[in-house]
PDB file of C-alpha atoms in Angstrom:
ATOM      1  CA  UNK A   1      73.510 109.261 106.263  1.00 38.00           C
ATOM      2  CA  UNK A   2      74.317 105.607 105.795  1.00 40.00           C
ATOM      3  CA  UNK A   3      75.659 103.658 108.718  1.00 40.00           C
ATOM      4  CA  UNK A   4      79.389 103.532 109.281  1.00 40.00           C
ATOM      5  CA  UNK A   5      81.057 101.184 111.715  1.00 41.00           C
ATOM      6  CA  UNK A   6      84.580 101.211 113.086  1.00 40.00           C
ATOM      7  CA  UNK A   7      86.347  98.417 114.900  1.00 38.00           C
ATOM      8  CA  UNK A   8      85.225 100.039 118.154  1.00 35.00           C
ATOM      9  CA  UNK A   9      81.663  99.214 117.185  1.00 30.00           C
ATOM     10  CA  UNK A  10      79.982 102.612 116.943  1.00 32.00           C
ATOM     11  CA  UNK A  11      76.694 102.866 115.048  1.00 29.00           C
ATOM     12  CA  UNK A  12      75.717 106.108 113.313  1.00 31.00           C
ATOM     13  CA  UNK A  13      72.238 107.562 113.139  1.00 28.00           C
ATOM     14  CA  UNK A  14      70.735 107.932 109.668  1.00 29.00           C
ATOM     15  CA  UNK A  15      69.918 111.459 108.584  1.00 26.00           C
ATOM     16  CA  UNK A  16      72.736 113.161 110.478  1.00 27.00           C
ATOM     17  CA  UNK A  17      76.436 113.697 110.020  1.00 30.00           C
ATOM     18  CA  UNK A  18      77.743 112.296 113.289  1.00 33.00           C
ATOM     19  CA  UNK A  19      81.258 112.606 114.668  1.00 33.00           C
ATOM     20  CA  UNK A  20      82.580 109.061 114.649  1.00 39.00           C
ATOM     21  CA  UNK A  21      83.645 109.221 118.266  1.00 40.00           C
ATOM     22  CA  UNK A  22      82.355 106.620 120.733  1.00 37.00           C
ATOM     23  CA  UNK A  23      83.121 109.008 123.578  1.00 39.00           C
ATOM     24  CA  UNK A  24      80.636 111.602 122.186  1.00 43.00           C
ATOM     25  CA  UNK A  25      78.061 109.578 120.221  1.00 42.00           C
ATOM     26  CA  UNK A  26      75.615 112.453 119.701  1.00 42.00           C
ATOM     27  CA  UNK A  27      78.096 115.165 118.693  1.00 47.00           C
ATOM     28  CA  UNK A  28      77.180 116.688 115.323  1.00 54.00           C
ATOM     29  CA  UNK A  29      80.085 118.012 113.268  1.00 60.00           C
ATOM     30  CA  UNK A  30      80.485 121.734 112.710  1.00 72.00           C
ATOM     31  CA  UNK A  31      79.276 123.436 109.538  1.00 76.00           C
ATOM     32  CA  UNK A  32      82.893 124.037 108.520  1.00 79.00           C
ATOM     33  CA  UNK A  33      83.809 120.389 108.989  1.00 78.00           C
ATOM     34  CA  UNK A  34      80.615 119.289 107.227  1.00 83.00           C
ATOM     35  CA  UNK A  35      81.572 121.423 104.210  1.00 86.00           C
ATOM     36  CA  UNK A  36      85.078 119.903 104.263  1.00 87.00           C
ATOM     37  CA  UNK A  37      83.528 116.415 104.235  1.00 89.00           C
ATOM     38  CA  UNK A  38      81.291 117.271 101.270  1.00 91.00           C
ATOM     39  CA  UNK A  39      84.168 118.801  99.319  1.00 92.00           C
ATOM     40  CA  UNK A  40      86.431 115.844 100.012  1.00 94.00           C
ATOM     41  CA  UNK A  41      83.678 113.383  99.064  1.00 94.00           C
ATOM     42  CA  UNK A  42      83.290 115.185  95.740  1.00 95.00           C
ATOM     43  CA  UNK A  43      87.047 115.116  95.158  1.00 95.00           C
ATOM     44  CA  UNK A  44      87.354 111.416  95.979  1.00 96.00           C
ATOM     45  CA  UNK A  45      84.338 110.541  93.835  1.00 95.00           C
ATOM     46  CA  UNK A  46      86.293 111.544  90.728  1.00 96.00           C
ATOM     47  CA  UNK A  47      88.471 108.448  91.148  1.00 95.00           C
ATOM     48  CA  UNK A  48      87.758 104.735  90.741  1.00 93.00           C
ATOM     49  CA  UNK A  49      91.288 103.480  91.301  1.00 93.00           C
ATOM     50  CA  UNK A  50      91.808 102.483  94.947  1.00 95.00           C
ATOM     51  CA  UNK A  51      95.397 103.735  95.079  1.00 94.00           C
ATOM     52  CA  UNK A  52      94.288 107.148  93.790  1.00 96.00           C
ATOM     53  CA  UNK A  53      91.430 107.358  96.299  1.00 97.00           C
ATOM     54  CA  UNK A  54      93.628 106.657  99.316  1.00 97.00           C
ATOM     55  CA  UNK A  55      96.442 108.872  98.051  1.00 97.00           C
ATOM     56  CA  UNK A  56      94.070 111.839  97.674  1.00 97.00           C
ATOM     57  CA  UNK A  57      92.380 111.113 101.009  1.00 97.00           C
ATOM     58  CA  UNK A  58      95.734 110.951 102.795  1.00 97.00           C
ATOM     59  CA  UNK A  59      96.973 114.196 101.239  1.00 96.00           C
ATOM     60  CA  UNK A  60      93.752 116.081 101.976  1.00 96.00           C
ATOM     61  CA  UNK A  61      93.474 114.888 105.581  1.00 96.00           C
ATOM     62  CA  UNK A  62      97.190 115.029 106.346  1.00 95.00           C
ATOM     63  CA  UNK A  63      97.173 118.747 107.145  1.00 93.00           C
ATOM     64  CA  UNK A  64      94.490 118.186 109.800  1.00 94.00           C
ATOM     65  CA  UNK A  65      95.642 114.824 111.132  1.00 96.00           C
ATOM     66  CA  UNK A  66      99.302 114.353 110.157  1.00 96.00           C
ATOM     67  CA  UNK A  67     100.359 110.788 109.322  1.00 97.00           C
ATOM     68  CA  UNK A  68     103.182 109.364 107.227  1.00 95.00           C
ATOM     69  CA  UNK A  69     101.837 105.985 106.132  1.00 96.00           C
ATOM     70  CA  UNK A  70      98.611 104.062 105.630  1.00 97.00           C
ATOM     71  CA  UNK A  71      97.307 100.631 104.768  1.00 97.00           C
ATOM     72  CA  UNK A  72      94.002  99.439 103.316  1.00 97.00           C
ATOM     73  CA  UNK A  73      92.961  95.781 103.162  1.00 96.00           C
ATOM     74  CA  UNK A  74      89.760  94.171 101.917  1.00 94.00           C
ATOM     75  CA  UNK A  75      89.979  90.391 102.093  1.00 90.00           C
ATOM     76  CA  UNK A  76      86.457  90.146 100.669  1.00 88.00           C
ATOM     77  CA  UNK A  77      87.400  92.027  97.499  1.00 88.00           C
ATOM     78  CA  UNK A  78      91.033  90.844  97.436  1.00 84.00           C
ATOM     79  CA  UNK A  79      92.223  94.456  97.442  1.00 91.00           C
ATOM     80  CA  UNK A  80      95.272  95.972  99.155  1.00 92.00           C
ATOM     81  CA  UNK A  81      96.794  99.450  99.158  1.00 94.00           C
ATOM     82  CA  UNK A  82      99.888 100.354 101.145  1.00 94.00           C
ATOM     83  CA  UNK A  83     101.978 103.508 101.394  1.00 95.00           C
ATOM     84  CA  UNK A  84     105.008 104.195 103.572  1.00 93.00           C
ATOM     85  CA  UNK A  85     106.509 102.285 106.479  1.00 91.00           C
ATOM     86  CA  UNK A  86     104.229 101.190 109.299  1.00 89.00           C
ATOM     87  CA  UNK A  87     104.924 103.029 112.565  1.00 91.00           C
ATOM     88  CA  UNK A  88     104.232 102.513 116.249  1.00 91.00           C
ATOM     89  CA  UNK A  89     101.038 104.562 116.617  1.00 95.00           C
ATOM     90  CA  UNK A  90      97.976 103.990 114.470  1.00 94.00           C
ATOM     91  CA  UNK A  91      94.267 104.607 113.968  1.00 95.00           C
ATOM     92  CA  UNK A  92      92.545 101.488 112.691  1.00 95.00           C
ATOM     93  CA  UNK A  93      89.004 101.282 111.271  1.00 95.00           C
ATOM     94  CA  UNK A  94      86.702  98.673 109.819  1.00 94.00           C
ATOM     95  CA  UNK A  95      84.405 100.451 107.363  1.00 93.00           C
ATOM     96  CA  UNK A  96      80.945  99.297 106.324  1.00 90.00           C
ATOM     97  CA  UNK A  97      78.120 101.036 104.512  1.00 89.00           C
ATOM     98  CA  UNK A  98      74.614  99.828 103.686  1.00 84.00           C
ATOM     99  CA  UNK A  99      75.581  96.370 104.975  1.00 84.00           C
ATOM    100  CA  UNK A 100      78.514  96.256 102.546  1.00 90.00           C
ATOM    101  CA  UNK A 101      81.910  95.463 104.044  1.00 92.00           C
ATOM    102  CA  UNK A 102      84.391  98.006 102.684  1.00 94.00           C
ATOM    103  CA  UNK A 103      87.481  96.620 104.381  1.00 95.00           C
ATOM    104  CA  UNK A 104      89.931  97.962 106.961  1.00 95.00           C
ATOM    105  CA  UNK A 105      91.870 101.217 106.836  1.00 97.00           C
ATOM    106  CA  UNK A 106      94.765 102.219 109.089  1.00 96.00           C
ATOM    107  CA  UNK A 107      96.938 105.327 109.306  1.00 97.00           C
ATOM    108  CA  UNK A 108     100.308 105.394 111.082  1.00 96.00           C
ATOM    109  CA  UNK A 109     102.834 107.805 112.544  1.00 96.00           C
ATOM    110  CA  UNK A 110     105.579 107.881 115.180  1.00 95.00           C
ATOM    111  CA  UNK A 111     103.769 110.127 117.691  1.00 94.00           C
ATOM    112  CA  UNK A 112     100.505 109.308 119.511  1.00 95.00           C
ATOM    113  CA  UNK A 113      97.267 110.767 118.138  1.00 95.00           C
ATOM    114  CA  UNK A 114      95.469 113.271 120.351  1.00 94.00           C
ATOM    115  CA  UNK A 115      91.801 112.887 121.268  1.00 93.00           C
ATOM    116  CA  UNK A 116      90.956 115.853 119.058  1.00 93.00           C
ATOM    117  CA  UNK A 117      92.819 114.329 116.101  1.00 94.00           C
ATOM    118  CA  UNK A 118      90.983 111.037 116.561  1.00 94.00           C
ATOM    119  CA  UNK A 119      87.614 112.830 116.540  1.00 92.00           C
ATOM    120  CA  UNK A 120      88.584 114.906 113.513  1.00 92.00           C
ATOM    121  CA  UNK A 121      89.865 111.956 111.521  1.00 94.00           C
ATOM    122  CA  UNK A 122      86.788 109.867 112.262  1.00 92.00           C
ATOM    123  CA  UNK A 123      84.615 112.712 110.987  1.00 91.00           C
ATOM    124  CA  UNK A 124      86.683 112.876 107.801  1.00 94.00           C
ATOM    125  CA  UNK A 125      86.185 109.155 107.240  1.00 94.00           C
ATOM    126  CA  UNK A 126      82.607 110.042 106.275  1.00 91.00           C
ATOM    127  CA  UNK A 127      84.004 111.449 103.023  1.00 94.00           C
ATOM    128  CA  UNK A 128      85.735 108.173 102.172  1.00 95.00           C
ATOM    129  CA  UNK A 129      82.986 105.566 102.413  1.00 94.00           C
ATOM    130  CA  UNK A 130      80.834 106.361  99.351  1.00 94.00           C
ATOM    131  CA  UNK A 131      83.767 106.843  96.924  1.00 96.00           C
ATOM    132  CA  UNK A 132      85.321 103.662  98.326  1.00 96.00           C
ATOM    133  CA  UNK A 133      82.068 101.769  97.826  1.00 95.00           C
ATOM    134  CA  UNK A 134      81.858 102.988  94.207  1.00 95.00           C
ATOM    135  CA  UNK A 135      85.457 101.941  93.548  1.00 95.00           C
ATOM    136  CA  UNK A 136      84.843  98.472  94.971  1.00 95.00           C
ATOM    137  CA  UNK A 137      81.667  98.057  92.909  1.00 94.00           C
ATOM    138  CA  UNK A 138      83.698  99.024  89.835  1.00 91.00           C
ATOM    139  CA  UNK A 139      86.326  96.472  90.836  1.00 88.00           C
ATOM    140  CA  UNK A 140      83.627  93.792  91.102  1.00 88.00           C
ATOM    141  CA  UNK A 141      82.290  94.702  87.646  1.00 88.00           C
ATOM    142  CA  UNK A 142      85.765  94.582  86.097  1.00 84.00           C
ATOM    143  CA  UNK A 143      86.452  91.274  87.817  1.00 82.00           C
ATOM    144  CA  UNK A 144      83.233  89.812  86.395  1.00 84.00           C
ATOM    145  CA  UNK A 145      84.005  91.107  82.905  1.00 90.00           C
ATOM    146  CA  UNK A 146      87.378  89.341  82.932  1.00 91.00           C
ATOM    147  CA  UNK A 147      86.221  85.989  84.332  1.00 92.00           C
ATOM    148  CA  UNK A 148      85.075  82.973  82.353  1.00 93.00           C
ATOM    149  CA  UNK A 149      81.682  82.104  83.898  1.00 91.00           C
ATOM    150  CA  UNK A 150      82.107  78.365  83.339  1.00 93.00           C
ATOM    151  CA  UNK A 151      85.574  77.757  84.783  1.00 94.00           C
ATOM    152  CA  UNK A 152      85.925  80.928  86.900  1.00 92.00           C
ATOM    153  CA  UNK A 153      89.404  81.562  85.521  1.00 94.00           C
ATOM    154  CA  UNK A 154      90.477  84.563  83.445  1.00 94.00           C
ATOM    155  CA  UNK A 155      88.826  84.846  80.033  1.00 95.00           C
ATOM    156  CA  UNK A 156      90.025  85.932  76.589  1.00 95.00           C
ATOM    157  CA  UNK A 157      89.370  89.608  77.344  1.00 93.00           C
ATOM    158  CA  UNK A 158      91.575  89.383  80.428  1.00 93.00           C
ATOM    159  CA  UNK A 159      94.294  87.706  78.384  1.00 95.00           C
ATOM    160  CA  UNK A 160      94.195  90.422  75.727  1.00 94.00           C
ATOM    161  CA  UNK A 161      94.604  93.036  78.446  1.00 90.00           C
ATOM    162  CA  UNK A 162      97.074  91.384  80.818  1.00 91.00           C
ATOM    163  CA  UNK A 163      99.476  89.307  78.725  1.00 95.00           C
ATOM    164  CA  UNK A 164     100.784  92.122  76.490  1.00 95.00           C
ATOM    165  CA  UNK A 165     101.475  94.059  79.689  1.00 93.00           C
ATOM    166  CA  UNK A 166     103.341  91.085  81.180  1.00 94.00           C
ATOM    167  CA  UNK A 167     105.480  90.884  78.056  1.00 96.00           C
ATOM    168  CA  UNK A 168     106.289  94.604  78.239  1.00 94.00           C
ATOM    169  CA  UNK A 169     107.176  94.380  81.944  1.00 91.00           C
ATOM    170  CA  UNK A 170     109.386  91.339  81.441  1.00 94.00           C
ATOM    171  CA  UNK A 171     111.277  93.052  78.610  1.00 94.00           C
ATOM    172  CA  UNK A 172     111.606  96.328  80.512  1.00 92.00           C
ATOM    173  CA  UNK A 173     113.083  94.632  83.582  1.00 91.00           C
ATOM    174  CA  UNK A 174     114.991  91.973  81.638  1.00 94.00           C
ATOM    175  CA  UNK A 175     113.076  89.175  83.365  1.00 95.00           C
ATOM    176  CA  UNK A 176     112.228  85.671  82.222  1.00 96.00           C
ATOM    177  CA  UNK A 177     108.702  84.857  81.100  1.00 97.00           C
ATOM    178  CA  UNK A 178     107.345  81.523  79.894  1.00 98.00           C
ATOM    179  CA  UNK A 179     104.078  81.012  78.052  1.00 98.00           C
ATOM    180  CA  UNK A 180     102.198  77.838  77.271  1.00 98.00           C
ATOM    181  CA  UNK A 181      99.102  77.168  75.182  1.00 98.00           C
ATOM    182  CA  UNK A 182      97.195  74.006  76.086  1.00 97.00           C
ATOM    183  CA  UNK A 183      94.581  72.158  74.067  1.00 95.00           C
ATOM    184  CA  UNK A 184      92.617  69.101  75.199  1.00 93.00           C
ATOM    185  CA  UNK A 185      92.983  65.902  73.196  1.00 91.00           C
ATOM    186  CA  UNK A 186      89.712  64.029  72.787  1.00 84.00           C
ATOM    187  CA  UNK A 187      87.406  66.775  74.019  1.00 85.00           C
ATOM    188  CA  UNK A 188      85.232  66.765  70.897  1.00 84.00           C
ATOM    189  CA  UNK A 189      84.563  63.035  71.239  1.00 84.00           C
ATOM    190  CA  UNK A 190      83.357  63.459  74.833  1.00 81.00           C
ATOM    191  CA  UNK A 191      81.319  66.525  73.928  1.00 80.00           C
ATOM    192  CA  UNK A 192      79.655  64.747  70.996  1.00 81.00           C
ATOM    193  CA  UNK A 193      79.060  61.470  72.822  1.00 78.00           C
ATOM    194  CA  UNK A 194      78.138  62.677  76.320  1.00 80.00           C
ATOM    195  CA  UNK A 195      76.603  66.060  75.532  1.00 82.00           C
ATOM    196  CA  UNK A 196      77.499  69.664  76.231  1.00 82.00           C
ATOM    197  CA  UNK A 197      76.795  69.411  79.970  1.00 86.00           C
ATOM    198  CA  UNK A 198      79.439  66.704  80.244  1.00 85.00           C
ATOM    199  CA  UNK A 199      81.781  68.822  78.145  1.00 87.00           C
ATOM    200  CA  UNK A 200      81.268  71.741  80.515  1.00 90.00           C
ATOM    201  CA  UNK A 201      81.962  69.533  83.535  1.00 90.00           C
ATOM    202  CA  UNK A 202      85.159  68.328  81.899  1.00 91.00           C
ATOM    203  CA  UNK A 203      86.363  71.867  81.200  1.00 94.00           C
ATOM    204  CA  UNK A 204      85.792  72.784  84.850  1.00 94.00           C
ATOM    205  CA  UNK A 205      87.825  69.779  85.981  1.00 93.00           C
ATOM    206  CA  UNK A 206      90.616  70.628  83.553  1.00 94.00           C
ATOM    207  CA  UNK A 207      90.777  74.238  84.768  1.00 95.00           C
ATOM    208  CA  UNK A 208      91.008  73.018  88.374  1.00 95.00           C
ATOM    209  CA  UNK A 209      93.801  70.576  87.525  1.00 95.00           C
ATOM    210  CA  UNK A 210      95.842  73.174  85.648  1.00 96.00           C
ATOM    211  CA  UNK A 211      95.339  75.830  88.336  1.00 96.00           C
ATOM    212  CA  UNK A 212      96.505  73.408  91.022  1.00 96.00           C
ATOM    213  CA  UNK A 213      99.812  72.968  89.157  1.00 96.00           C
ATOM    214  CA  UNK A 214     100.493  76.711  88.852  1.00 96.00           C
ATOM    215  CA  UNK A 215     101.893  79.173  91.372  1.00 93.00           C
ATOM    216  CA  UNK A 216      99.906  82.097  92.749  1.00 88.00           C
ATOM    217  CA  UNK A 217     102.018  84.419  90.601  1.00 90.00           C
ATOM    218  CA  UNK A 218     101.208  82.529  87.385  1.00 95.00           C
ATOM    219  CA  UNK A 219      98.215  83.449  85.231  1.00 95.00           C
ATOM    220  CA  UNK A 220      95.741  81.115  83.549  1.00 97.00           C
ATOM    221  CA  UNK A 221      93.238  82.064  80.851  1.00 97.00           C
ATOM    222  CA  UNK A 222      90.540  80.221  78.964  1.00 96.00           C
ATOM    223  CA  UNK A 223      91.381  81.222  75.415  1.00 94.00           C
ATOM    224  CA  UNK A 224      88.300  79.646  73.898  1.00 89.00           C
ATOM    225  CA  UNK A 225      86.610  76.251  73.650  1.00 91.00           C
ATOM    226  CA  UNK A 226      89.026  73.711  75.120  1.00 94.00           C
ATOM    227  CA  UNK A 227      92.135  75.896  74.777  1.00 96.00           C
ATOM    228  CA  UNK A 228      93.918  77.440  77.755  1.00 98.00           C
ATOM    229  CA  UNK A 229      96.847  79.852  77.981  1.00 98.00           C
ATOM    230  CA  UNK A 230      99.210  80.210  80.936  1.00 98.00           C
ATOM    231  CA  UNK A 231     101.881  82.822  81.632  1.00 97.00           C
ATOM    232  CA  UNK A 232     104.663  81.975  84.086  1.00 97.00           C
ATOM    233  CA  UNK A 233     106.654  85.057  85.163  1.00 95.00           C
ATOM    234  CA  UNK A 234     110.195  84.686  86.516  1.00 95.00           C
ATOM    235  CA  UNK A 235     110.399  81.090  85.283  1.00 95.00           C
ATOM    236  CA  UNK A 236     113.223  79.518  83.299  1.00 96.00           C
ATOM    237  CA  UNK A 237     112.784  76.890  80.610  1.00 96.00           C
ATOM    238  CA  UNK A 238     113.355  73.885  82.854  1.00 96.00           C
ATOM    239  CA  UNK A 239     110.931  75.241  85.435  1.00 96.00           C
ATOM    240  CA  UNK A 240     108.285  75.768  82.754  1.00 96.00           C
ATOM    241  CA  UNK A 241     108.806  72.253  81.360  1.00 97.00           C
ATOM    242  CA  UNK A 242     108.420  70.824  84.875  1.00 97.00           C
ATOM    243  CA  UNK A 243     105.104  72.661  85.271  1.00 97.00           C
ATOM    244  CA  UNK A 244     103.898  71.421  81.877  1.00 96.00           C
ATOM    245  CA  UNK A 245     104.836  67.837  82.783  1.00 96.00           C
ATOM    246  CA  UNK A 246     102.902  68.090  86.058  1.00 96.00           C
ATOM    247  CA  UNK A 247      99.884  69.347  84.137  1.00 96.00           C
ATOM    248  CA  UNK A 248     100.058  66.394  81.733  1.00 96.00           C
ATOM    249  CA  UNK A 249     100.187  63.947  84.652  1.00 95.00           C
ATOM    250  CA  UNK A 250      97.252  65.682  86.335  1.00 95.00           C
ATOM    251  CA  UNK A 251      95.150  65.569  83.168  1.00 93.00           C
ATOM    252  CA  UNK A 252      95.940  61.893  82.599  1.00 91.00           C
ATOM    253  CA  UNK A 253      94.999  61.049  86.202  1.00 90.00           C
ATOM    254  CA  UNK A 254      91.631  62.848  86.150  1.00 87.00           C
ATOM    255  CA  UNK A 255      88.653  60.796  87.309  1.00 83.00           C
ATOM    256  CA  UNK A 256      86.281  60.534  84.338  1.00 78.00           C
ATOM    257  CA  UNK A 257      83.558  58.530  86.034  1.00 77.00           C
ATOM    258  CA  UNK A 258      80.207  59.487  84.513  1.00 72.00           C
ATOM    259  CA  UNK A 259      81.648  60.343  81.104  1.00 73.00           C
ATOM    260  CA  UNK A 260      79.982  57.485  79.188  1.00 69.00           C
ATOM    261  CA  UNK A 261      82.866  55.033  79.263  1.00 65.00           C
ATOM    262  CA  UNK A 262      85.649  57.510  78.521  1.00 72.00           C
ATOM    263  CA  UNK A 263      88.524  56.699  80.846  1.00 68.00           C
ATOM    264  CA  UNK A 264      91.040  59.421  80.043  1.00 78.00           C
ATOM    265  CA  UNK A 265      91.770  62.505  77.990  1.00 85.00           C
ATOM    266  CA  UNK A 266      95.054  64.022  76.960  1.00 91.00           C
ATOM    267  CA  UNK A 267      96.456  67.503  76.544  1.00 94.00           C
ATOM    268  CA  UNK A 268      98.852  68.956  73.995  1.00 96.00           C
ATOM    269  CA  UNK A 269     101.034  71.843  75.150  1.00 97.00           C
ATOM    270  CA  UNK A 270     103.065  74.380  73.205  1.00 97.00           C
ATOM    271  CA  UNK A 271     105.696  76.171  75.278  1.00 98.00           C
ATOM    272  CA  UNK A 272     108.266  78.895  74.746  1.00 98.00           C
ATOM    273  CA  UNK A 273     110.311  81.513  76.538  1.00 98.00           C
ATOM    274  CA  UNK A 274     110.158  85.230  75.787  1.00 97.00           C
ATOM    275  CA  UNK A 275     112.981  86.227  73.415  1.00 96.00           C
ATOM    276  CA  UNK A 276     114.732  89.587  73.266  1.00 92.00           C
ATOM    277  CA  UNK A 277     113.150  90.592  69.941  1.00 92.00           C
ATOM    278  CA  UNK A 278     109.617  89.526  70.831  1.00 95.00           C
ATOM    279  CA  UNK A 279     106.497  91.581  71.107  1.00 95.00           C
ATOM    280  CA  UNK A 280     103.367  89.859  72.401  1.00 96.00           C
ATOM    281  CA  UNK A 281     102.103  88.747  68.984  1.00 96.00           C
ATOM    282  CA  UNK A 282     105.418  87.231  67.909  1.00 97.00           C
ATOM    283  CA  UNK A 283     105.732  85.443  71.249  1.00 97.00           C
ATOM    284  CA  UNK A 284     102.169  84.092  71.081  1.00 97.00           C
ATOM    285  CA  UNK A 285     102.489  82.885  67.480  1.00 97.00           C
ATOM    286  CA  UNK A 286     105.651  80.935  68.325  1.00 98.00           C
ATOM    287  CA  UNK A 287     103.930  79.207  71.256  1.00 98.00           C
ATOM    288  CA  UNK A 288     100.874  78.484  69.097  1.00 97.00           C
ATOM    289  CA  UNK A 289     103.073  76.869  66.428  1.00 97.00           C
ATOM    290  CA  UNK A 290     104.614  74.660  69.105  1.00 97.00           C
ATOM    291  CA  UNK A 291     101.104  73.605  70.162  1.00 96.00           C
ATOM    292  CA  UNK A 292     100.215  72.782  66.558  1.00 96.00           C
ATOM    293  CA  UNK A 293     103.317  70.614  66.340  1.00 96.00           C
ATOM    294  CA  UNK A 294     102.377  68.809  69.569  1.00 95.00           C
ATOM    295  CA  UNK A 295      98.871  68.113  68.221  1.00 93.00           C
ATOM    296  CA  UNK A 296     100.270  66.704  65.002  1.00 93.00           C
ATOM    297  CA  UNK A 297     103.067  64.535  66.372  1.00 92.00           C
ATOM    298  CA  UNK A 298     101.276  62.198  68.739  1.00 87.00           C
ATOM    299  CA  UNK A 299      99.396  64.488  71.168  1.00 88.00           C
ATOM    300  CA  UNK A 300      99.585  64.548  74.999  1.00 91.00           C
ATOM    301  CA  UNK A 301     103.056  66.007  74.927  1.00 93.00           C
ATOM    302  CA  UNK A 302     104.975  69.248  75.382  1.00 96.00           C
ATOM    303  CA  UNK A 303     106.704  70.838  72.399  1.00 96.00           C
ATOM    304  CA  UNK A 304     109.080  73.737  72.986  1.00 96.00           C
ATOM    305  CA  UNK A 305     109.068  76.473  70.375  1.00 90.00           C
TER     306      UNK A 305
END
C-alpha cells in the first residue's frame, strides 16, 4: 500500500493495510474493515469531481463515525470543498500518497470523538487517497487544457466554456456583468520588426499588466493573437470604465526597453454591459463591434457598445 501521512506524522508500511493510528502502529485492520475499504475505494473511484468524492465519502463513513460537517483544502491545487458549519470537535488530516501532497481534510461535530472512532476513521481514510489523487490529476489536466501556455492566463477553450455560463448565471440572478475585448495597437509592427520572440515577450507583459488591473473575481482570456477578453461580474458601467482606463494607463506606461526602439504600444477596448435580452453570442458581438469602432476612430481608447 502506498504511504499515507497524517498531521500526526505516522508512516505506513508498504504492502499492508495498516490502521492509521499512531497509538497502535502495527495493527492490521480486520477482514471486514478491509472489505469496507475496498468497496468504498471502488465507489469513490467512479467520481472525478471533488465535491462528489467528499460527499460520498462523508455519507458512507457517517454511519460508522458520525459527523455533521467537513472541509477539504489543497493550497497546492487551489481546491476547496466545504459542507456544513464547523463545530468544536474535529479530526484533521494531511494526506499524501506517493510523494504527492493531496491536501488537508477535516471532519467536525459537537461531541468529542472516541478513540475507537478515531482508529476507525483513519482506517477508512485509506479508501479516499487513490480516488482523491485521480481527481486532482484530472483537475491538473483540465487546468492545463484551459491555460494559454505563453501568458498563463485562460485560453479560448476556457472562454468558450466559462463565459456562456457567466452570462447564464448573471441573467438567472439578475446580476450585472461587464465584458471587454482588448486588442493591442502596434503589435504587428513590433512582431515584424523585432521578431516573434519579442512579440511573445510583449504579450506576456500585456497579460501581466491587464491581470494586475483586474479583481480576483474577474476573468481574463487570451482570445487569440493579440486579443484579450475580460469578464467583470457584479460590476456596473462606471466601474468597468474605470478598470478599462486603468488598463490603458498600464499599457501606455509599459517599459519597452529591448524592443528595437519602440517606446510604447496602445490598446483599443470595446466594452458593454449585459442586457436583459442578451445571450452570450449577442453580448459578445456587441462588445466586438465596440472594439472595431475603437480601432477605427483613433485607437488606444475605450468605446462603450
